[in-house]
Amino acid sequence: MLSVVRVHLPSEIPIVGCEITPYVLLRLPNGAISTEDVPETAAVDGHFMRYRWYRIQSDRKVAICSVHPMEQATIQCLGCLKSKIPAAKSYHCSAKCFSDAWQHHKVLHERASSALNENGVEEEELFGRFGSGSSGILSSGSGSMSNLGQSPGVNNGPVPLYPSGSDKSSGETWFEVGRSQTYTPTADDIGHVLRFECAAVDTEKKVPAGPPTSIMTSRVIPAPTPTPRRLIQVNGDVLGHLDMDSQSSSFGTFTVLSYNILADAYATSDAYSYCPTWALSWTYRRQNLMREIIGYHADIICLQEVQLNHFEDFFAPEFDKHGYQALYKKRTTEVYAGVPHAIDGCATFFRRDRFSHVKKYEVEFNKAAQSLTDAIIPPAQKRVALNRLIKDNIALIAVLEAKFGNQGTENPGKRQLLCVANTHVNVHQDLKDVKLWEVQTLLKGLEKIANSADIPMLVCGDFNSIPGSTPHGLLAIGKVDQLHPDLAIDPLGILRPVSKLTHQLPLVSAYSSFARMVGVGYDLEHQRRRMDSGTNEPLFTNCTRDFTGTVDYIFYTADSLSVESLLELLDEESLRKDTALPSPEWSSDHIALLAEFRCKPRIRR
């Protein structure tokens, strides 16, 4: 007979908006063990599996700490209520918790005060984008609460909820909330325990063949949400004098996001022991990442470390719902020893109402390495050379056509194209020659595109290169210092002569605009503190216990694009007390970069 051998949960803590699929091990009538579901439509030996989810509520009210969502709150910041900040952010589990979080917490008050004076509606909406919710207090007796932390559109599939207060004992009320193996906790579940039951049911009699097997979760917690990041207006821009004499209006603005989201294959407890295991689980991180990324409302999104299976099963359909078209290129597999579907790559998304797809280029550095070794490496050394050069990295280049207006230009009927490169240069720090060669190879390919069309360019990605390194210098300056110590590492001679390490693209790092901002003010001063005055780059875009530094960039061709605004940078206050990523609030070890650009009018030459 069909029976349940074992049931366990994938994560010890259920989170609002994050799907739970218990692991159910079945014994089939022939004695075989299976994890496949047995629905009524495919009954085995006259039996099928039935599932039930219950929410167990007591009659007392519960508030959840905004910093430690596993803890109940004991104190509340009344300043938050006075400033009309969502009450969920006002709760703390202890006086020490409130004191430790104060530097982070006071930013909420400052922003709320600024919002009331300037654009309160917009600021309130921004809080809402990240699912901040409102009250955060449960009234268990009523079985309802405000929409705390719930992501719009998240539900439990086509199966409706089944509220029922019929089972009551010891001051507890059981509400049946789901009838499928999978369940997504809602805001109503916060602070309550869930119970999952499964049983083999007789197909004819419709009754369980035996007592159900059940398992209890811990209390449901709201999805921890980071402090919203705002766009900061940039005054002035590099090469702005080129079009000062032109009276023509520009094409309009658009925003570009670049983000290494940390592939699930790399998000292990060994690598990130400081992050709670439930916050590392993909079921949690995918929802948290999606909530964050969609909240930025970017027109073009460049993601790195996107696993192929996650692109196909999650990101592509989810972004499609929000109006984005998707492009993807996985890393090549010559040296990859893992599970094929877990190979990561680069994904580029763009809003269909703002851009249309013209052409896609795929750069495989492995193929370039093969061509290089064929050309310059003696046959006896070819295998050694390929072992050094082949790192499985790729770049995804998309040519898009803008749909926003181009009125007022010298050629109003001419198409406005945009070239967007998305790459992840994942090369070990000891192989500085290989890293520089890959960046040079990409830039040479982009030069060919630029020579064939009058087209603005964006180069986005994780280059695994800090400011001051040779790859960064090549990108930002167009050449490499011939005395740079990194050039001493070149056993294959692929960087010689050094004079060839140049390109003609007028690339500028978007975030260096913060270092050139003029004026004074709260926002400007805070951003300057988060910049390295020596390199004009952010202090960090990657922040773990082992490394904190800048490796992610958005470069743009400054003769055709200007920076209008930038997504504010994070600091230790924004990351709260742990100051290491990933965390329950931030689900990658990198931070997202976002820039708003304006196309400059074409100049008659």
Coordinates of C-alpha atoms in Angstrom, one line a residue:
M1 CA 0.0 0.0 0.0
L2 CA 1.1 3.6 -0.6
S3 CA 2.6 5.0 2.6
V4 CA 4.7 8.0 3.9
V5 CA 8.2 7.1 5.0
R6 CA 9.4 10.5 6.0
V7 CA 8.6 14.2 5.9
H8 CA 10.9 17.2 6.5
L9 CA 11.1 20.9 5.7
P10 CA 13.7 22.5 3.4
S11 CA 14.2 25.4 5.8
E12 CA 13.7 25.7 9.6
I13 CA 12.0 29.1 9.3
P14 CA 9.0 30.0 7.1
I15 CA 9.0 33.5 5.6
V16 CA 6.2 35.5 4.1
G17 CA 6.1 35.2 0.3
C18 CA 8.6 32.4 0.2
E19 CA 7.2 29.1 -1.1
I20 CA 7.5 26.0 1.2
T21 CA 7.7 22.6 -0.5
P22 CA 8.1 19.8 2.2
Y23 CA 10.2 16.8 1.2
V24 CA 7.9 13.8 1.3
L25 CA 9.4 10.4 0.9
L26 CA 6.9 7.7 -0.1
R27 CA 6.9 3.9 -0.2
L28 CA 5.1 2.6 -3.2
P29 CA 3.1 -0.7 -3.1
N30 CA 5.9 -2.5 -4.8
G31 CA 8.3 -1.5 -2.0
A32 CA 10.2 1.1 -4.0
I33 CA 11.0 4.5 -2.5
S34 CA 9.9 7.6 -4.3
T35 CA 9.8 11.4 -3.9
E36 CA 7.3 11.9 -6.8
D37 CA 3.8 13.1 -5.9
V38 CA 0.9 10.7 -6.4
P39 CA -2.2 12.9 -7.3
E40 CA -5.7 11.5 -7.5
T41 CA -5.5 11.6 -11.3
A42 CA -2.6 9.2 -11.2
A43 CA -3.5 7.0 -8.2
V44 CA -1.3 4.0 -7.4
D45 CA -3.0 0.8 -6.3
G46 CA -6.2 2.6 -5.5
H47 CA -4.5 5.3 -3.3
F48 CA -3.4 8.9 -3.8
M49 CA -1.7 11.6 -1.6
R50 CA -3.7 14.3 0.1
Y51 CA -2.1 17.4 1.7
R52 CA -3.3 20.0 4.2
W53 CA -1.8 23.1 5.7
Y54 CA -3.0 24.7 8.9
R55 CA -2.2 27.9 10.7
I56 CA -2.2 27.5 14.5
Q57 CA -3.1 30.7 16.3
S58 CA -3.4 31.7 19.9
D59 CA -5.5 34.5 21.3
R60 CA -2.6 36.8 22.2
K61 CA -1.1 39.6 20.1
V62 CA 2.4 39.3 18.7
A63 CA 4.8 41.9 17.3
I64 CA 7.9 41.0 15.5
C65 CA 11.3 42.7 16.0
S66 CA 12.2 44.7 12.8
V67 CA 16.0 43.8 13.2
H68 CA 15.7 40.2 14.4
P69 CA 12.6 38.8 12.8
M70 CA 12.9 35.5 14.8
E71 CA 12.4 37.5 18.0
Q72 CA 9.2 39.0 19.5
A73 CA 9.2 42.7 20.0
T74 CA 9.3 44.3 23.5
I75 CA 9.7 48.0 22.7
Q76 CA 8.5 50.3 20.0
C77 CA 10.0 53.5 18.6
L78 CA 7.3 56.2 19.0
G79 CA 9.2 58.5 16.7
C80 CA 8.4 56.1 13.9
L81 CA 4.7 56.4 14.5
K82 CA 5.0 60.2 14.7
S83 CA 6.9 60.3 11.4
K84 CA 4.3 57.9 9.9
I85 CA 6.9 55.3 9.2
P86 CA 5.4 51.8 8.8
A87 CA 4.9 50.4 12.3
A88 CA 6.7 47.1 11.4
K89 CA 10.0 49.0 11.3
S90 CA 9.4 50.5 14.8
Y91 CA 9.6 47.3 16.8
H92 CA 12.7 46.0 18.6
C93 CA 13.2 43.0 20.8
S94 CA 15.3 44.8 23.4
A95 CA 16.8 48.1 24.4
K96 CA 20.2 46.8 23.2
C97 CA 18.7 45.9 19.9
F98 CA 17.3 49.4 19.5
S99 CA 20.6 51.0 20.5
D100 CA 22.7 48.8 18.2
A101 CA 20.4 49.6 15.3
W102 CA 20.1 53.3 16.0
Q103 CA 22.6 54.5 13.4
H104 CA 20.6 52.6 10.7
H105 CA 17.3 53.4 12.2
K106 CA 17.7 57.1 12.4
V107 CA 18.1 57.2 8.6
L108 CA 14.4 56.2 8.5
H109 CA 13.5 59.3 10.5
E110 CA 15.6 61.6 8.4
R111 CA 14.2 60.3 5.2
A112 CA 10.6 60.5 6.5
S113 CA 11.2 64.1 7.6
S114 CA 12.7 64.9 4.2
A115 CA 9.8 63.1 2.4
L116 CA 7.2 65.1 4.3
N117 CA 8.9 68.4 3.2
E118 CA 9.5 67.4 -0.4
N119 CA 7.7 64.4 -2.0
G120 CA 6.0 62.4 0.7
V121 CA 3.8 60.4 -1.7
E122 CA 6.8 59.2 -3.7
E123 CA 8.8 58.3 -0.6
E124 CA 5.8 56.4 0.9
E125 CA 5.5 54.5 -2.3
L126 CA 9.2 53.6 -2.2
F127 CA 8.8 52.1 1.2
G128 CA 5.9 50.1 -0.1
R129 CA 7.8 48.8 -3.1
F130 CA 9.9 46.8 -0.7
G131 CA 7.0 45.3 1.1
S132 CA 7.3 47.2 4.3
G133 CA 3.7 46.9 5.1
S134 CA 2.1 48.6 8.1
S135 CA 1.1 47.6 11.6
G136 CA 3.1 44.4 12.2
I137 CA 0.8 43.5 15.1
L138 CA -1.2 40.3 15.0
S139 CA -4.7 39.9 16.3
S140 CA -4.9 36.1 16.5
G141 CA -8.4 36.0 17.5
S142 CA -9.6 37.7 14.3
G143 CA -7.2 35.8 12.1
S144 CA -6.3 39.0 10.1
M145 CA -3.6 41.7 10.1
S146 CA -2.2 44.3 7.8
N147 CA -0.3 43.5 4.6
L148 CA 3.2 43.3 6.3
G149 CA 6.0 42.1 4.0
Q150 CA 3.7 40.5 1.5
S151 CA 4.8 40.8 -2.1
P152 CA 2.1 41.8 -4.5
G153 CA 1.0 39.0 -6.7
V154 CA 2.3 36.2 -4.4
N155 CA -0.3 33.6 -3.7
N156 CA -0.7 29.9 -3.2
G157 CA -1.5 29.0 -6.8
P158 CA -5.0 28.2 -8.0
V159 CA -6.0 26.5 -4.7
P160 CA -8.1 28.9 -2.6
L161 CA -7.6 29.4 1.1
Y162 CA -10.0 27.5 3.4
P163 CA -10.4 29.4 6.7
S164 CA -12.0 27.2 9.4
G165 CA -12.1 27.8 13.1
S166 CA -13.6 24.4 13.8
D167 CA -10.5 22.8 15.5
K168 CA -9.9 24.4 18.8
S169 CA -8.1 23.2 21.9
S170 CA -6.0 24.7 24.7
G171 CA -6.7 28.3 23.5
E172 CA -5.5 27.6 20.0
T173 CA -7.4 27.9 16.8
W174 CA -6.5 25.9 13.6
F175 CA -7.2 27.6 10.3
E176 CA -6.9 25.4 7.2
V177 CA -5.0 27.5 4.7
G178 CA -3.9 25.2 1.9
R179 CA -4.6 22.0 0.1
S180 CA -1.5 21.4 -1.9
Q181 CA 2.0 20.1 -1.1
T182 CA 3.4 23.6 -1.6
Y183 CA 2.4 26.6 0.5
T184 CA 3.4 30.2 0.4
P185 CA 3.0 32.0 3.8
T186 CA 1.1 35.2 3.8
A187 CA 1.0 38.2 6.1
D188 CA -1.8 36.6 8.1
D189 CA 0.6 33.8 9.1
I190 CA 3.2 36.1 10.7
G191 CA 4.0 35.0 14.2
H192 CA 2.1 31.7 13.9
V193 CA 3.1 28.1 13.6
L194 CA 2.1 26.2 10.5
R195 CA 1.3 22.5 10.4
F196 CA 1.7 20.3 7.3
E197 CA -0.2 17.0 7.1
C198 CA 0.0 14.4 4.4
A199 CA -1.8 11.1 4.1
A200 CA -2.5 8.3 1.6
V201 CA -6.2 8.3 0.7
D202 CA -8.4 5.5 -0.6
T203 CA -9.6 6.5 -4.0
E204 CA -13.0 5.0 -3.7
K205 CA -13.8 5.7 0.0
K206 CA -12.1 9.1 0.0
V207 CA -10.8 8.5 3.5
P208 CA -7.2 8.3 4.8
A209 CA -5.8 4.8 4.8
G210 CA -4.2 5.6 8.2
P211 CA -3.3 8.5 10.5
P212 CA -1.7 11.4 8.7
T213 CA 2.0 12.2 8.9
S214 CA 2.6 15.8 10.0
I215 CA 5.3 18.3 10.7
M216 CA 5.3 21.7 12.4
T217 CA 7.2 24.8 11.3
S218 CA 8.6 27.5 13.6
R219 CA 6.8 30.8 13.7
V220 CA 6.3 32.5 10.3
I221 CA 8.4 35.7 10.1
P222 CA 8.0 38.7 7.7
A223 CA 10.5 38.9 4.9
P224 CA 13.3 41.1 6.2
T225 CA 13.4 44.2 4.0
P226 CA 16.4 46.5 3.4
T227 CA 16.2 50.2 3.7
P228 CA 15.0 51.5 0.3
R229 CA 17.8 53.1 -1.8
R230 CA 17.0 56.3 -3.6
L231 CA 18.2 57.8 -6.9
I232 CA 20.5 60.8 -6.3
Q233 CA 20.6 63.5 -8.9
V234 CA 24.0 64.1 -10.5
N235 CA 25.0 67.7 -11.4
G236 CA 27.4 67.9 -14.4
D237 CA 29.0 65.2 -16.3
V238 CA 32.2 64.3 -18.0
L239 CA 32.5 65.6 -21.6
G240 CA 29.4 67.7 -21.1
H241 CA 31.0 70.6 -22.9
L242 CA 30.7 68.7 -26.2
D243 CA 27.1 69.6 -26.6
M244 CA 26.9 72.8 -24.8
D245 CA 26.4 74.7 -28.0
S246 CA 23.5 72.5 -29.1
Q247 CA 20.0 73.7 -28.5
S248 CA 18.4 70.4 -29.5
S249 CA 16.5 68.4 -26.9
S250 CA 17.8 64.9 -26.0
F251 CA 16.0 61.6 -26.5
G252 CA 14.8 61.1 -23.0
T253 CA 16.2 59.2 -20.0
F254 CA 16.4 55.5 -19.2
T255 CA 17.8 53.5 -16.3
V256 CA 20.2 50.6 -16.3
L257 CA 20.8 48.1 -13.4
S258 CA 23.8 45.8 -13.0
Y259 CA 23.7 43.2 -10.3
N260 CA 25.6 40.0 -9.5
I261 CA 22.9 38.1 -7.7
L262 CA 25.0 35.2 -6.3
A263 CA 24.2 31.9 -7.9
D264 CA 22.6 29.3 -5.6
A265 CA 25.4 26.9 -6.4
Y266 CA 27.9 29.3 -4.7
A267 CA 25.6 30.3 -1.8
T268 CA 26.8 27.6 0.6
S269 CA 26.9 27.7 4.4
D270 CA 30.6 26.9 4.2
A271 CA 31.2 30.1 2.1
Y272 CA 28.8 32.3 4.1
S273 CA 28.7 30.8 7.6
Y274 CA 27.6 34.2 9.1
C275 CA 24.4 34.2 7.1
P276 CA 21.4 32.2 8.6
T277 CA 20.8 29.0 6.6
W278 CA 17.2 30.0 5.9
A279 CA 18.3 33.3 4.4
L280 CA 20.7 31.4 2.1
S281 CA 18.0 29.1 0.7
W282 CA 17.1 29.7 -2.9
T283 CA 13.3 29.7 -2.1
Y284 CA 13.9 32.7 0.1
R285 CA 16.6 34.5 -1.9
R286 CA 14.8 34.3 -5.2
Q287 CA 11.8 36.1 -3.8
N288 CA 13.9 38.7 -1.9
L289 CA 16.0 39.4 -5.0
M290 CA 13.0 39.7 -7.2
R291 CA 11.3 42.0 -4.8
E292 CA 14.4 44.2 -4.7
I293 CA 15.1 44.2 -8.4
I294 CA 11.5 44.9 -9.5
G295 CA 11.4 47.7 -6.9
Y296 CA 14.1 49.6 -8.8
H297 CA 11.9 49.9 -11.9
A298 CA 14.9 49.8 -14.2
D299 CA 14.4 49.9 -18.0
I300 CA 17.4 47.6 -18.6
I301 CA 18.6 45.0 -16.1
C302 CA 21.9 43.2 -16.4
L303 CA 22.3 40.2 -14.0
Q304 CA 25.3 38.0 -13.4
E305 CA 25.5 34.6 -11.8
V306 CA 22.1 33.6 -13.0
Q307 CA 21.8 29.8 -13.1
L308 CA 20.3 28.3 -16.3
N309 CA 17.6 26.4 -14.5
H310 CA 16.7 29.5 -12.4
F311 CA 16.5 31.7 -15.5
E312 CA 14.2 29.3 -17.3
D313 CA 12.0 28.3 -14.3
F314 CA 11.9 31.6 -12.4
F315 CA 13.4 34.8 -13.7
A316 CA 12.3 34.7 -17.3
P317 CA 8.6 34.1 -16.5
E318 CA 8.6 36.4 -13.5
F319 CA 10.2 39.3 -15.4
D320 CA 7.8 38.6 -18.3
K321 CA 4.9 39.3 -15.9
H322 CA 6.4 42.7 -15.2
G323 CA 6.8 43.6 -18.9
Y324 CA 10.4 42.6 -19.6
Q325 CA 11.9 40.6 -22.5
A326 CA 14.8 38.3 -21.6
L327 CA 18.1 37.4 -23.2
Y328 CA 20.5 34.9 -21.7
K329 CA 23.9 33.4 -22.2
K330 CA 25.3 30.6 -20.0
R331 CA 28.9 30.1 -19.3
T332 CA 30.6 27.5 -21.5
T333 CA 31.2 24.0 -20.2
E334 CA 34.6 22.9 -21.2
V335 CA 36.0 23.1 -17.7
Y336 CA 32.8 23.0 -15.6
A337 CA 32.6 19.9 -13.5
G338 CA 29.2 20.5 -11.8
V339 CA 25.6 19.6 -12.6
P340 CA 24.8 21.0 -16.1
H341 CA 21.6 22.8 -15.2
A342 CA 23.4 24.6 -12.4
I343 CA 25.8 26.4 -14.8
D344 CA 25.4 30.1 -14.3
G345 CA 25.6 32.9 -16.9
C346 CA 24.5 36.5 -17.7
A347 CA 20.9 37.6 -18.2
T348 CA 19.8 40.8 -19.7
F349 CA 16.2 42.1 -19.4
F350 CA 14.6 45.1 -21.0
R351 CA 11.2 46.7 -20.8
R352 CA 9.2 45.9 -23.9
D353 CA 7.4 49.3 -23.8
R354 CA 10.7 51.2 -23.9
F355 CA 13.0 49.1 -26.1
S356 CA 12.9 46.5 -28.8
H357 CA 15.5 43.8 -29.5
V358 CA 17.6 44.3 -32.7
K359 CA 20.6 42.0 -32.4
K360 CA 22.3 39.7 -29.9
Y361 CA 26.1 38.9 -29.8
E362 CA 27.5 36.1 -27.6
V363 CA 31.2 36.3 -26.6
E364 CA 32.8 33.1 -25.5
F365 CA 36.3 33.7 -24.2
N366 CA 37.1 30.0 -24.5
K367 CA 36.8 30.3 -28.3
A368 CA 39.0 33.4 -28.3
A369 CA 41.6 31.5 -26.2
Q370 CA 41.6 28.7 -28.8
S371 CA 42.2 31.2 -31.6
L372 CA 44.9 33.0 -29.7
T373 CA 46.8 29.8 -28.9
D374 CA 46.5 28.7 -32.5
A375 CA 48.1 31.9 -33.6
I376 CA 50.9 32.6 -31.1
I377 CA 51.6 29.5 -28.9
P378 CA 53.9 26.7 -30.1
P379 CA 52.2 23.4 -30.4
A380 CA 54.1 21.8 -27.6
Q381 CA 52.9 24.5 -25.2
K382 CA 49.4 24.7 -26.4
R383 CA 47.8 22.5 -23.8
V384 CA 49.4 24.4 -20.9
A385 CA 48.3 27.7 -22.5
L386 CA 44.7 26.6 -22.8
N387 CA 44.6 25.3 -19.3
R388 CA 45.6 28.8 -18.2
L389 CA 43.3 30.8 -20.5
I390 CA 40.1 28.7 -20.6
K391 CA 38.0 29.9 -17.7
D392 CA 34.5 29.4 -19.1
N393 CA 33.6 33.1 -19.1
I394 CA 31.3 34.8 -21.5
A395 CA 29.7 38.2 -22.4
L396 CA 26.2 38.9 -23.6
I397 CA 25.9 41.9 -25.9
A398 CA 22.5 43.2 -26.9
V399 CA 21.7 45.9 -29.4
L400 CA 18.4 47.6 -28.6
E401 CA 16.3 50.2 -30.3
A402 CA 14.7 52.9 -28.1
K403 CA 11.0 53.5 -28.4
F404 CA 11.0 56.8 -26.6
G405 CA 10.8 60.0 -28.7
N406 CA 13.7 61.6 -30.6
Q407 CA 12.0 64.8 -31.5
G408 CA 14.1 67.9 -31.9
T409 CA 17.2 66.0 -33.2
E410 CA 18.9 66.6 -36.5
N411 CA 17.6 63.3 -37.8
P412 CA 14.2 62.9 -36.2
G413 CA 13.4 59.8 -38.2
K414 CA 16.6 58.0 -37.5
R415 CA 16.5 55.0 -35.1
Q416 CA 18.0 55.5 -31.7
L417 CA 20.1 52.3 -31.0
L418 CA 21.8 51.3 -27.8
C419 CA 24.5 48.6 -27.2
V420 CA 24.5 46.9 -23.8
A421 CA 27.3 44.5 -22.8
N422 CA 26.8 42.3 -19.8
T423 CA 29.7 40.2 -18.5
H424 CA 31.2 38.3 -15.5
V425 CA 35.0 38.1 -15.6
N426 CA 35.3 35.2 -13.1
V427 CA 39.1 34.7 -13.0
H428 CA 41.3 33.8 -10.0
Q429 CA 43.2 36.7 -8.6
D430 CA 46.5 35.0 -9.4
L431 CA 45.7 35.0 -13.2
K432 CA 45.9 38.8 -13.7
D433 CA 47.1 38.3 -17.3
V434 CA 44.0 36.2 -18.2
K435 CA 41.7 38.7 -16.6
L436 CA 43.2 41.6 -18.5
W437 CA 43.2 39.6 -21.7
E438 CA 39.4 38.8 -21.3
V439 CA 38.6 42.5 -20.8
Q440 CA 40.7 43.5 -23.8
T441 CA 39.0 40.9 -25.9
L442 CA 35.6 42.2 -25.0
L443 CA 36.5 45.8 -25.7
K444 CA 37.9 45.0 -29.1
G445 CA 34.6 43.3 -30.0
L446 CA 32.7 46.4 -28.8
E447 CA 35.0 48.6 -30.9
K448 CA 34.0 46.7 -34.0
I449 CA 30.3 47.3 -33.2
A450 CA 31.0 51.0 -32.6
N451 CA 32.9 51.3 -35.9
S452 CA 29.9 49.8 -37.8
A453 CA 27.3 52.0 -36.2
D454 CA 26.8 55.4 -34.5
I455 CA 25.6 53.8 -31.2
P456 CA 25.9 54.7 -27.5
M457 CA 27.4 51.9 -25.4
L458 CA 27.1 50.5 -21.9
V459 CA 29.5 48.0 -20.4
C460 CA 28.1 46.4 -17.3
G461 CA 29.1 43.6 -15.0
D462 CA 31.3 42.0 -12.4
F463 CA 34.8 42.4 -13.6
N464 CA 36.5 41.0 -10.4
S465 CA 38.9 43.9 -10.7
I466 CA 39.4 46.6 -8.1
P467 CA 40.0 50.2 -9.0
G468 CA 43.6 50.7 -9.9
S469 CA 44.0 47.3 -11.4
T470 CA 44.9 46.9 -15.1
P471 CA 41.5 45.8 -16.2
H472 CA 39.9 48.8 -14.5
G473 CA 42.5 51.1 -16.0
L474 CA 41.9 49.8 -19.5
L475 CA 38.2 50.2 -19.2
A476 CA 38.2 53.7 -17.5
I477 CA 41.3 55.3 -19.2
G478 CA 41.5 53.4 -22.5
K479 CA 45.1 52.2 -21.8
V480 CA 47.3 50.4 -19.3
D481 CA 50.2 51.9 -17.4
Q482 CA 53.2 50.2 -19.0
L483 CA 54.9 50.1 -15.6
H484 CA 52.0 48.6 -13.7
P485 CA 53.2 45.6 -11.6
D486 CA 50.3 43.4 -12.8
L487 CA 52.0 43.3 -16.2
A488 CA 54.9 41.3 -14.7
I489 CA 52.6 38.3 -14.7
D490 CA 52.5 37.2 -18.4
P491 CA 53.9 33.7 -18.8
L492 CA 52.3 33.2 -22.2
G493 CA 53.2 36.6 -23.6
I494 CA 49.6 37.4 -24.4
L495 CA 49.9 41.0 -23.2
R496 CA 52.9 42.0 -25.4
P497 CA 53.5 44.5 -26.7
V498 CA 51.9 46.5 -23.9
S499 CA 51.2 49.3 -26.3
K500 CA 48.4 47.2 -27.9
L501 CA 46.4 47.3 -24.7
T502 CA 44.3 50.2 -25.7
H503 CA 40.8 51.0 -27.1
Q504 CA 39.2 54.0 -28.5
L505 CA 35.8 53.9 -26.8
P506 CA 35.2 57.0 -24.6
L507 CA 34.2 54.9 -21.6
V508 CA 33.6 56.5 -18.2
S509 CA 32.5 54.8 -14.9
A510 CA 29.0 56.0 -14.1
Y511 CA 29.5 56.0 -10.4
S512 CA 32.6 58.2 -10.7
S513 CA 30.0 61.0 -11.3
F514 CA 29.4 61.1 -7.5
A515 CA 33.0 62.3 -7.1
R516 CA 32.4 65.1 -9.5
M517 CA 29.1 66.3 -8.0
V518 CA 29.0 70.0 -7.1
G519 CA 27.1 71.7 -4.3
V520 CA 26.3 70.7 -0.8
G521 CA 23.5 68.9 1.0
Y522 CA 22.7 65.8 3.0
D523 CA 22.5 63.4 0.1
L524 CA 25.7 64.7 -1.6
E525 CA 27.8 64.6 1.5
H526 CA 26.6 61.1 2.4
Q527 CA 27.5 59.8 -1.1
R528 CA 30.9 61.4 -1.0
R529 CA 31.7 59.5 2.2
R530 CA 30.9 56.3 0.4
M531 CA 33.3 57.0 -2.4
D532 CA 37.1 56.5 -2.6
S533 CA 38.6 59.9 -3.2
G534 CA 41.7 58.3 -4.8
T535 CA 39.9 56.2 -7.4
N536 CA 36.6 58.1 -7.7
E537 CA 34.8 54.7 -7.3
P538 CA 32.5 53.4 -4.6
L539 CA 34.2 52.1 -1.4
F540 CA 32.7 48.7 -2.1
T541 CA 30.2 46.8 -4.3
N542 CA 31.1 43.4 -2.9
C543 CA 31.1 42.9 0.9
T544 CA 31.8 39.6 2.7
R545 CA 33.8 38.6 5.8
D546 CA 36.8 37.9 3.6
F547 CA 36.7 40.8 1.1
T548 CA 35.2 44.2 0.9
G549 CA 35.9 46.2 -2.3
T550 CA 34.7 47.4 -5.6
V551 CA 34.5 44.9 -8.5
D552 CA 31.2 45.8 -10.2
Y553 CA 30.8 48.7 -12.7
I554 CA 28.6 50.4 -15.2
F555 CA 30.7 52.1 -17.9
Y556 CA 29.2 54.3 -20.6
T557 CA 30.4 56.1 -23.7
A558 CA 30.5 59.7 -22.5
D559 CA 30.3 61.3 -26.0
S560 CA 26.8 59.9 -26.5
L561 CA 25.4 59.5 -23.0
S562 CA 25.2 61.6 -19.9
V563 CA 24.5 60.5 -16.3
E564 CA 21.4 62.0 -14.8
S565 CA 21.2 60.2 -11.5
L566 CA 22.6 57.2 -9.6
L567 CA 21.2 54.8 -7.1
E568 CA 22.7 55.7 -3.7
L569 CA 25.5 53.6 -2.4
L570 CA 25.4 51.5 0.8
D571 CA 27.5 51.9 3.9
E572 CA 28.0 49.9 7.1
E573 CA 24.9 51.7 8.6
S574 CA 22.8 50.5 5.7
L575 CA 24.1 46.9 6.1
R576 CA 23.2 47.0 9.8
K577 CA 25.4 45.6 12.5
D578 CA 26.8 42.6 10.6
T579 CA 28.3 44.5 7.7
A580 CA 28.7 41.4 5.6
L581 CA 26.7 40.1 2.7
P582 CA 24.6 38.1 2.0
S583 CA 22.2 38.7 4.9
P584 CA 18.5 38.3 5.6
E585 CA 17.9 41.8 4.2
W586 CA 20.3 41.6 1.2
S587 CA 20.3 38.3 -0.7
S588 CA 23.6 38.7 -2.6
D589 CA 27.2 39.3 -1.6
H590 CA 27.2 42.2 -4.1
I591 CA 25.1 45.3 -4.2
A592 CA 23.1 46.5 -7.1
L593 CA 24.3 49.5 -9.2
L594 CA 21.8 51.6 -11.1
A595 CA 22.3 54.7 -13.3
E596 CA 19.9 56.9 -15.1
F597 CA 21.2 58.1 -18.5
R598 CA 20.2 60.6 -21.1
C599 CA 21.1 60.2 -24.8
K600 CA 23.0 63.2 -26.0
P601 CA 22.0 64.8 -29.3
R602 CA 24.2 63.8 -32.2
I603 CA 26.7 66.5 -33.1
R604 CA 27.5 67.6 -36.7
R605 CA 31.1 67.0 -37.5

